[in-house]
């Protein structure tokens, strides 16, 4: 097993919020306790977890944050971002929406569309879209109970069958050099699949997320077509990527 795979599995073991012992981790991963200690040291240096006597716990920043808590963060900023993002949607578009609270904020501004089709991995997002009579497909899959987000094979299989005009997504943090990061590996992987099935990729991120780093990297802003935020962004965010294109910046 590669080091990166071990690190991901260690984080998954700690996701319940409890302390997990070195011995338990070694048994689950079929590696030596010495290997586990080296991995824990590396993850602690990265700010992912905190070593405690005999084991480790996740740091607060890397635990999955319940959706109800995320909805209260930067509410005014999210409203501005949601309004701008909705302005990037055209009638007859097929759009993918992730399960984030930031993307959820754009739904009230979609109410006047008659022929937009939405695909989402968010149960609460799907309900809000349905209330506004927007034709909606829910990916299905295993629901993360504190975020109402669908993950897993069923969600991936559904996304493999569609082509969309745009995907609207967010993340927990964007590093100063443009890496989009999150605390949920499952949602990161699902978003990467969403990227592959959409012609346009729109990142929605409030200013308070800029400069924050989380454990899982879901891509770089140079791979994105549009970035919607409520405040100034680092100059490097508007630099051209490998394909020679630069993201369009929309500030509200």
PDB file of N, CA and C in Angstrom, residues 32-76:
ATOM      1  N   UNK A  32       2.947  -2.293  10.044  1.00  0.00           N
ATOM      2  CA  UNK A  32       3.552  -2.297  11.374  1.00  0.00           C
ATOM      3  C   UNK A  32       3.184  -1.028  12.136  1.00  0.00           C
ATOM      4  N   UNK A  33       3.272  -1.099  13.459  1.00  0.00           N
ATOM      5  CA  UNK A  33       2.999   0.075  14.291  1.00  0.00           C
ATOM      6  C   UNK A  33       4.027   1.169  14.028  1.00  0.00           C
ATOM      7  N   UNK A  34       5.260   0.773  13.690  1.00  0.00           N
ATOM      8  CA  UNK A  34       6.297   1.770  13.371  1.00  0.00           C
ATOM      9  C   UNK A  34       5.895   2.575  12.132  1.00  0.00           C
ATOM     10  N   UNK A  35       5.320   1.897  11.145  1.00  0.00           N
ATOM     11  CA  UNK A  35       4.853   2.589   9.926  1.00  0.00           C
ATOM     12  C   UNK A  35       3.726   3.547  10.269  1.00  0.00           C
ATOM     13  N   UNK A  36       2.813   3.091  11.116  1.00  0.00           N
ATOM     14  CA  UNK A  36       1.694   3.952  11.518  1.00  0.00           C
ATOM     15  C   UNK A  36       2.199   5.196  12.233  1.00  0.00           C
ATOM     16  N   UNK A  37       3.168   5.039  13.114  1.00  0.00           N
ATOM     17  CA  UNK A  37       3.694   6.196  13.847  1.00  0.00           C
ATOM     18  C   UNK A  37       4.323   7.203  12.888  1.00  0.00           C
ATOM     19  N   UNK A  38       5.037   6.717  11.889  1.00  0.00           N
ATOM     20  CA  UNK A  38       5.624   7.630  10.890  1.00  0.00           C
ATOM     21  C   UNK A  38       4.520   8.360  10.121  1.00  0.00           C
ATOM     22  N   UNK A  39       3.457   7.628   9.766  1.00  0.00           N
ATOM     23  CA  UNK A  39       2.347   8.255   9.050  1.00  0.00           C
ATOM     24  C   UNK A  39       1.651   9.306   9.918  1.00  0.00           C
ATOM     25  N   UNK A  40       1.454   8.995  11.183  1.00  0.00           N
ATOM     26  CA  UNK A  40       0.797   9.946  12.084  1.00  0.00           C
ATOM     27  C   UNK A  40       1.642  11.204  12.260  1.00  0.00           C
ATOM     28  N   UNK A  41       2.946  11.021  12.325  1.00  0.00           N
ATOM     29  CA  UNK A  41       3.841  12.172  12.446  1.00  0.00           C
ATOM     30  C   UNK A  41       3.721  13.065  11.216  1.00  0.00           C
ATOM     31  N   UNK A  42       3.688  12.462  10.036  1.00  0.00           N
ATOM     32  CA  UNK A  42       3.569  13.238   8.788  1.00  0.00           C
ATOM     33  C   UNK A  42       2.228  13.957   8.719  1.00  0.00           C
ATOM     34  N   UNK A  43       1.161  13.282   9.120  1.00  0.00           N
ATOM     35  CA  UNK A  43      -0.170  13.892   9.071  1.00  0.00           C
ATOM     36  C   UNK A  43      -0.318  14.994  10.118  1.00  0.00           C
ATOM     37  N   UNK A  44       0.346  14.827  11.267  1.00  0.00           N
ATOM     38  CA  UNK A  44       0.307  15.880  12.286  1.00  0.00           C
ATOM     39  C   UNK A  44       1.046  17.120  11.800  1.00  0.00           C
ATOM     40  N   UNK A  45       2.183  16.941  11.135  1.00  0.00           N
ATOM     41  CA  UNK A  45       2.921  18.075  10.582  1.00  0.00           C
ATOM     42  C   UNK A  45       2.098  18.823   9.532  1.00  0.00           C
ATOM     43  N   UNK A  46       1.261  18.072   8.801  1.00  0.00           N
ATOM     44  CA  UNK A  46       0.406  18.676   7.780  1.00  0.00           C
ATOM     45  C   UNK A  46      -0.839  19.327   8.372  1.00  0.00           C
ATOM     46  N   UNK A  47      -1.027  19.184   9.692  1.00  0.00           N
ATOM     47  CA  UNK A  47      -2.171  19.809  10.349  1.00  0.00           C
ATOM     48  C   UNK A  47      -3.460  19.028  10.234  1.00  0.00           C
ATOM     49  N   UNK A  48      -3.363  17.763   9.799  1.00  0.00           N
ATOM     50  CA  UNK A  48      -4.556  16.956   9.569  1.00  0.00           C
ATOM     51  C   UNK A  48      -5.087  16.348  10.861  1.00  0.00           C
ATOM     52  N   UNK A  49      -4.180  15.944  11.746  1.00  0.00           N
ATOM     53  CA  UNK A  49      -4.586  15.288  12.984  1.00  0.00           C
ATOM     54  C   UNK A  49      -3.711  15.746  14.134  1.00  0.00           C
ATOM     55  N   UNK A  50      -4.101  15.290  15.324  1.00  0.00           N
ATOM     56  CA  UNK A  50      -3.325  15.600  16.534  1.00  0.00           C
ATOM     57  C   UNK A  50      -2.972  14.294  17.227  1.00  0.00           C
ATOM     58  N   UNK A  51      -1.690  14.114  17.507  1.00  0.00           N
ATOM     59  CA  UNK A  51      -1.250  12.913  18.226  1.00  0.00           C
ATOM     60  C   UNK A  51      -1.670  13.022  19.688  1.00  0.00           C
ATOM     61  N   UNK A  52      -2.208  11.940  20.204  1.00  0.00           N
ATOM     62  CA  UNK A  52      -2.505  11.839  21.626  1.00  0.00           C
ATOM     63  C   UNK A  52      -1.862  10.553  22.125  1.00  0.00           C
ATOM     64  N   UNK A  53      -1.865  10.371  23.430  1.00  0.00           N
ATOM     65  CA  UNK A  53      -1.185   9.198  23.993  1.00  0.00           C
ATOM     66  C   UNK A  53      -1.769   7.918  23.400  1.00  0.00           C
ATOM     67  N   UNK A  54      -0.945   7.170  22.705  1.00  0.00           N
ATOM     68  CA  UNK A  54      -1.348   5.874  22.164  1.00  0.00           C
ATOM     69  C   UNK A  54      -2.063   5.910  20.837  1.00  0.00           C
ATOM     70  N   UNK A  55      -2.347   7.113  20.299  1.00  0.00           N
ATOM     71  CA  UNK A  55      -3.094   7.161  19.036  1.00  0.00           C
ATOM     72  C   UNK A  55      -3.193   8.564  18.472  1.00  0.00           C
ATOM     73  N   UNK A  56      -4.346   8.893  17.868  1.00  0.00           N
ATOM     74  CA  UNK A  56      -4.514  10.195  17.229  1.00  0.00           C
ATOM     75  C   UNK A  56      -5.994  10.522  17.083  1.00  0.00           C
ATOM     76  N   UNK A  57      -6.287  11.818  16.931  1.00  0.00           N
ATOM     77  CA  UNK A  57      -7.635  12.304  16.613  1.00  0.00           C
ATOM     78  C   UNK A  57      -7.500  13.329  15.496  1.00  0.00           C
ATOM     79  N   UNK A  58      -8.553  13.493  14.710  1.00  0.00           N
ATOM     80  CA  UNK A  58      -8.533  14.520  13.678  1.00  0.00           C
ATOM     81  C   UNK A  58      -8.584  15.896  14.312  1.00  0.00           C
ATOM     82  N   UNK A  59      -7.923  16.858  13.673  1.00  0.00           N
ATOM     83  CA  UNK A  59      -8.093  18.245  14.089  1.00  0.00           C
ATOM     84  C   UNK A  59      -9.463  18.709  13.627  1.00  0.00           C
ATOM     85  N   UNK A  60      -9.992  19.738  14.288  1.00  0.00           N
ATOM     86  CA  UNK A  60     -11.329  20.224  13.966  1.00  0.00           C
ATOM     87  C   UNK A  60     -11.491  20.611  12.516  1.00  0.00           C
ATOM     88  N   UNK A  61     -10.442  21.198  11.902  1.00  0.00           N
ATOM     89  CA  UNK A  61     -10.558  21.687  10.530  1.00  0.00           C
ATOM     90  C   UNK A  61     -10.753  20.574   9.529  1.00  0.00           C
ATOM     91  N   UNK A  62     -10.367  19.348   9.872  1.00  0.00           N
ATOM     92  CA  UNK A  62     -10.428  18.258   8.910  1.00  0.00           C
ATOM     93  C   UNK A  62     -11.554  17.276   9.181  1.00  0.00           C
ATOM     94  N   UNK A  63     -12.403  17.582  10.123  1.00  0.00           N
ATOM     95  CA  UNK A  63     -13.600  16.781  10.314  1.00  0.00           C
ATOM     96  C   UNK A  63     -14.681  17.299   9.382  1.00  0.00           C
ATOM     97  N   UNK A  64     -15.537  16.403   8.925  1.00  0.00           N
ATOM     98  CA  UNK A  64     -16.650  16.837   8.098  1.00  0.00           C
ATOM     99  C   UNK A  64     -17.542  17.762   8.919  1.00  0.00           C
ATOM    100  N   UNK A  65     -17.875  18.921   8.364  1.00  0.00           N
ATOM    101  CA  UNK A  65     -18.709  19.891   9.065  1.00  0.00           C
ATOM    102  C   UNK A  65     -20.155  19.687   8.627  1.00  0.00           C
ATOM    103  N   UNK A  66     -21.088  19.494   9.558  1.00  0.00           N
ATOM    104  CA  UNK A  66     -22.481  19.285   9.182  1.00  0.00           C
ATOM    105  C   UNK A  66     -23.013  20.427   8.314  1.00  0.00           C
ATOM    106  N   UNK A  67     -23.913  20.089   7.377  1.00  0.00           N
ATOM    107  CA  UNK A  67     -24.468  21.085   6.466  1.00  0.00           C
ATOM    108  C   UNK A  67     -25.154  22.220   7.211  1.00  0.00           C
ATOM    109  N   UNK A  68     -25.880  21.897   8.287  1.00  0.00           N
ATOM    110  CA  UNK A  68     -26.592  22.940   9.021  1.00  0.00           C
ATOM    111  C   UNK A  68     -25.638  23.977   9.597  1.00  0.00           C
ATOM    112  N   UNK A  69     -24.421  23.550   9.967  1.00  0.00           N
ATOM    113  CA  UNK A  69     -23.419  24.493  10.461  1.00  0.00           C
ATOM    114  C   UNK A  69     -22.829  25.298   9.316  1.00  0.00           C
ATOM    115  N   UNK A  70     -22.562  24.631   8.185  1.00  0.00           N
ATOM    116  CA  UNK A  70     -21.973  25.331   7.045  1.00  0.00           C
ATOM    117  C   UNK A  70     -22.921  26.389   6.483  1.00  0.00           C
ATOM    118  N   UNK A  71     -24.224  26.145   6.591  1.00  0.00           N
ATOM    119  CA  UNK A  71     -25.202  27.099   6.056  1.00  0.00           C
ATOM    120  C   UNK A  71     -25.164  28.436   6.790  1.00  0.00           C
ATOM    121  N   UNK A  72     -24.679  28.434   8.034  1.00  0.00           N
ATOM    122  CA  UNK A  72     -24.632  29.670   8.809  1.00  0.00           C
ATOM    123  C   UNK A  72     -23.343  30.458   8.591  1.00  0.00           C
ATOM    124  N   UNK A  73     -22.388  29.869   7.866  1.00  0.00           N
ATOM    125  CA  UNK A  73     -21.113  30.533   7.615  1.00  0.00           C
ATOM    126  C   UNK A  73     -21.226  31.502   6.438  1.00  0.00           C
ATOM    127  N   UNK A  74     -20.783  32.733   6.622  1.00  0.00           N
ATOM    128  CA  UNK A  74     -20.700  33.719   5.530  1.00  0.00           C
ATOM    129  C   UNK A  74     -21.994  33.771   4.717  1.00  0.00           C
ATOM    130  N   UNK A  75     -23.127  33.883   5.413  1.00  0.00           N
ATOM    131  CA  UNK A  75     -24.417  33.829   4.724  1.00  0.00           C
ATOM    132  C   UNK A  75     -24.588  34.944   3.699  1.00  0.00           C
ATOM    133  N   UNK A  76     -24.242  36.165   4.071  1.00  0.00           N
ATOM    134  CA  UNK A  76     -24.409  37.288   3.148  1.00  0.00           C
ATOM    135  C   UNK A  76     -23.525  37.111   1.916  1.00  0.00           C
TER     136      UNK A  76
END
